[in-house]
XYZ file of N, CA and C in Angstrom:
261
model
N 191.830 119.953 73.563
C 191.275 120.772 72.300
C 190.631 119.719 71.255
N 189.449 119.942 70.792
C 189.019 119.142 69.734
C 189.023 119.754 68.502
N 189.485 121.183 68.443
C 189.441 121.569 67.008
C 188.183 121.900 66.304
N 187.066 122.054 67.166
C 185.800 122.205 66.575
C 185.805 123.781 66.120
N 184.894 124.006 65.349
C 184.747 125.266 64.818
C 183.524 125.851 65.622
N 183.459 127.250 66.119
C 182.662 127.580 66.996
C 181.319 127.917 66.176
N 180.255 127.997 66.813
C 178.920 128.242 66.156
C 178.979 129.679 65.828
N 178.095 130.143 64.959
C 178.268 131.728 64.647
C 177.884 132.644 65.864
N 177.284 132.155 66.844
C 177.009 133.039 68.051
C 178.232 133.027 68.666
N 178.846 131.830 69.010
C 180.136 131.567 69.594
C 181.346 132.345 69.138
N 181.294 132.510 67.806
C 182.422 133.276 66.971
C 182.182 134.801 67.181
N 180.820 135.012 67.268
C 180.602 136.648 67.472
C 181.230 136.850 68.736
N 180.948 135.950 69.713
C 181.434 136.586 71.227
C 182.917 136.432 71.253
N 183.531 135.508 70.491
C 184.888 135.592 70.545
C 185.315 136.820 69.932
N 184.908 137.273 68.649
C 185.267 138.267 67.936
C 185.149 139.565 68.732
N 183.853 139.677 69.491
C 183.809 140.774 70.506
C 184.834 140.851 71.484
N 185.021 139.831 72.206
C 185.927 139.731 73.261
C 187.409 139.931 72.803
N 187.807 139.537 71.796
C 189.149 139.797 71.239
C 189.278 141.222 70.774
N 188.120 141.934 70.326
C 188.432 143.439 70.071
C 188.598 144.004 71.513
N 187.814 143.636 72.594
C 187.951 144.273 73.874
C 189.272 144.027 74.318
N 189.782 142.829 74.118
C 191.163 142.598 74.716
C 192.329 143.373 73.884
N 192.087 143.478 72.705
C 193.113 144.461 71.891
C 192.980 145.839 72.442
N 191.991 146.289 72.589
C 191.793 147.641 73.436
C 192.521 147.672 74.717
N 192.219 146.645 75.462
C 192.982 146.721 76.671
C 194.535 146.660 76.636
N 194.990 145.869 75.714
C 196.475 145.961 75.368
C 196.965 147.322 74.979
N 196.320 147.826 74.152
C 196.433 149.183 73.793
C 196.520 150.230 74.906
N 195.671 150.077 75.690
C 195.499 151.066 76.978
C 196.836 150.721 77.734
N 197.269 149.432 77.964
C 198.307 149.181 78.684
C 199.717 149.705 78.254
N 199.692 149.639 76.790
C 200.926 149.966 76.130
C 201.077 151.685 76.298
N 200.001 152.219 76.307
C 199.992 153.703 76.161
C 200.247 154.313 77.579
N 199.626 153.356 78.566
C 200.019 153.974 79.963
C 201.344 153.598 80.659
N 201.618 152.267 80.268
C 203.104 151.981 80.729
C 204.204 152.292 79.697
N 205.005 153.114 80.198
C 206.331 153.304 79.180
C 205.885 153.567 77.803
N 205.057 154.495 77.602
C 204.756 154.587 76.109
C 205.695 155.019 75.157
N 206.705 155.425 75.547
C 207.803 155.944 74.527
C 208.951 154.899 74.612
N 208.804 153.834 75.207
C 209.896 152.691 75.039
C 209.449 151.804 73.960
N 210.501 151.073 73.352
C 210.358 150.183 72.373
C 209.729 148.940 72.849
N 208.898 148.446 71.756
C 208.392 147.071 72.131
C 208.943 146.205 71.108
N 209.044 144.966 71.362
C 209.855 143.748 70.791
C 208.972 142.688 70.340
N 209.460 141.828 69.655
C 208.312 140.662 69.234
C 208.133 139.789 70.635
N 209.010 139.882 71.594
C 208.675 139.206 72.731
C 208.000 139.867 73.543
N 208.080 141.074 73.411
C 207.149 142.048 74.279
C 205.442 141.862 73.853
N 205.315 141.469 72.408
C 204.181 141.494 71.993
C 203.710 140.066 72.494
N 204.344 138.884 72.460
C 204.116 137.906 72.791
C 203.606 137.770 74.381
N 204.281 138.323 75.210
C 204.032 138.804 76.613
C 202.900 139.504 76.889
N 202.669 140.209 76.071
C 201.494 141.195 76.182
C 200.226 140.120 75.739
N 200.401 139.570 74.866
C 199.235 138.716 74.659
C 198.910 137.494 75.793
N 200.030 136.870 76.102
C 199.908 135.964 77.047
C 199.414 136.557 78.248
N 199.772 137.765 78.672
C 199.412 138.312 80.003
C 197.767 138.874 79.974
N 197.417 138.826 78.619
C 195.757 139.185 78.265
C 195.013 137.968 78.462
N 195.303 137.053 78.097
C 194.603 135.918 78.176
C 195.281 134.491 78.136
N 194.901 133.510 78.872
C 195.276 132.237 78.573
C 194.426 131.312 78.045
N 193.276 131.761 77.659
C 192.276 130.982 77.131
C 192.663 130.642 75.679
N 192.950 129.350 75.309
C 193.424 128.944 73.920
C 192.635 129.518 72.739
N 191.307 129.489 72.651
C 190.691 130.098 71.379
C 190.774 131.490 71.459
N 190.858 132.222 72.592
C 190.978 133.607 72.464
C 192.517 134.095 72.269
N 193.476 133.235 72.771
C 194.778 133.575 72.452
C 195.128 133.322 70.933
N 194.512 132.239 70.373
C 194.730 132.051 68.822
C 194.063 133.201 68.156
N 192.945 133.545 68.588
C 192.261 134.680 67.880
C 192.964 135.998 67.998
N 193.583 136.139 69.154
C 194.428 137.602 69.294
C 195.826 137.438 68.531
N 196.322 136.274 68.424
C 197.613 136.176 67.684
C 197.233 136.237 66.128
N 196.111 136.049 65.701
C 195.634 136.209 64.217
C 195.578 137.686 64.077
N 194.948 138.443 65.100
C 194.561 139.798 64.720
C 195.716 140.785 65.194
N 196.307 140.485 66.187
C 197.549 141.347 66.402
C 198.687 141.324 65.596
N 199.155 142.220 64.871
C 200.420 142.112 63.743
C 201.591 141.599 64.682
N 202.636 141.049 63.850
C 203.758 140.729 64.389
C 204.676 142.252 64.324
N 205.469 142.124 65.074
C 206.504 143.386 65.101
C 207.617 143.126 64.413
N 208.016 143.955 63.547
C 209.165 143.895 62.868
C 209.915 145.089 62.886
N 211.130 145.210 63.002
C 211.971 146.260 63.108
C 211.648 146.968 64.537
N 211.998 148.233 64.468
C 211.889 149.158 65.756
C 210.456 149.593 65.801
N 209.927 149.405 67.027
C 208.340 149.921 67.134
C 208.281 150.742 68.691
N 207.623 151.616 68.833
C 207.443 152.289 69.960
C 206.086 151.800 70.424
N 205.905 151.575 71.713
C 204.776 151.161 72.372
C 203.615 152.052 71.943
N 203.648 153.238 72.011
C 202.665 154.336 71.772
C 202.118 153.827 70.333
N 203.026 153.735 69.329
C 202.824 153.593 67.845
C 202.037 152.247 67.777
N 202.512 151.297 68.467
C 201.799 150.041 68.313
C 200.504 150.075 68.940
N 200.312 150.839 69.993
C 198.961 150.985 70.646
C 197.887 151.614 69.679
N 198.677 152.574 68.981
C 197.600 153.182 67.810
C 197.153 152.259 66.840
N 198.153 151.532 66.351
C 197.858 150.438 65.210
C 196.775 149.362 65.835
N 196.996 149.164 67.036
C 195.944 148.071 67.953
C 194.568 148.745 67.647
N 194.585 149.942 68.191
C 193.231 150.700 68.168
C 192.559 150.765 66.994
N 193.481 151.017 65.653
C 193.062 150.959 64.458
C 192.399 149.686 64.037
N 193.190 148.472 64.505
C 192.597 147.085 64.056
C 191.171 146.883 64.720
N 191.214 147.418 66.221
C 189.965 147.100 66.888
C 188.895 147.825 66.247
N 189.153 149.037 65.647
C 188.232 149.925 65.127
C 187.548 149.122 63.831
N 188.351 148.271 63.311
C 188.132 147.786 61.930
C 187.194 146.714 62.095
N 187.066 146.140 63.641
C 186.285 144.782 63.439
C 184.606 145.062 63.614
């Protein structure tokens, strides 16, 4: 990894892809055990399961909020959908 800044076109593609990935995570959270709690480890696992591409994973980590306290998967999914809508 060289740490280069992506071109504006490349950054737009990353942003679009990250928005789509956030919506995919939200869908999985609402579909699989929506009333169960999600932890910080669960957030990390969801991000890792979504992509292993380093630039996308960094961008996902930057946009998906940390989990503090007790959260239910359905509530976290709703927050993710709101974040994706803001993009």
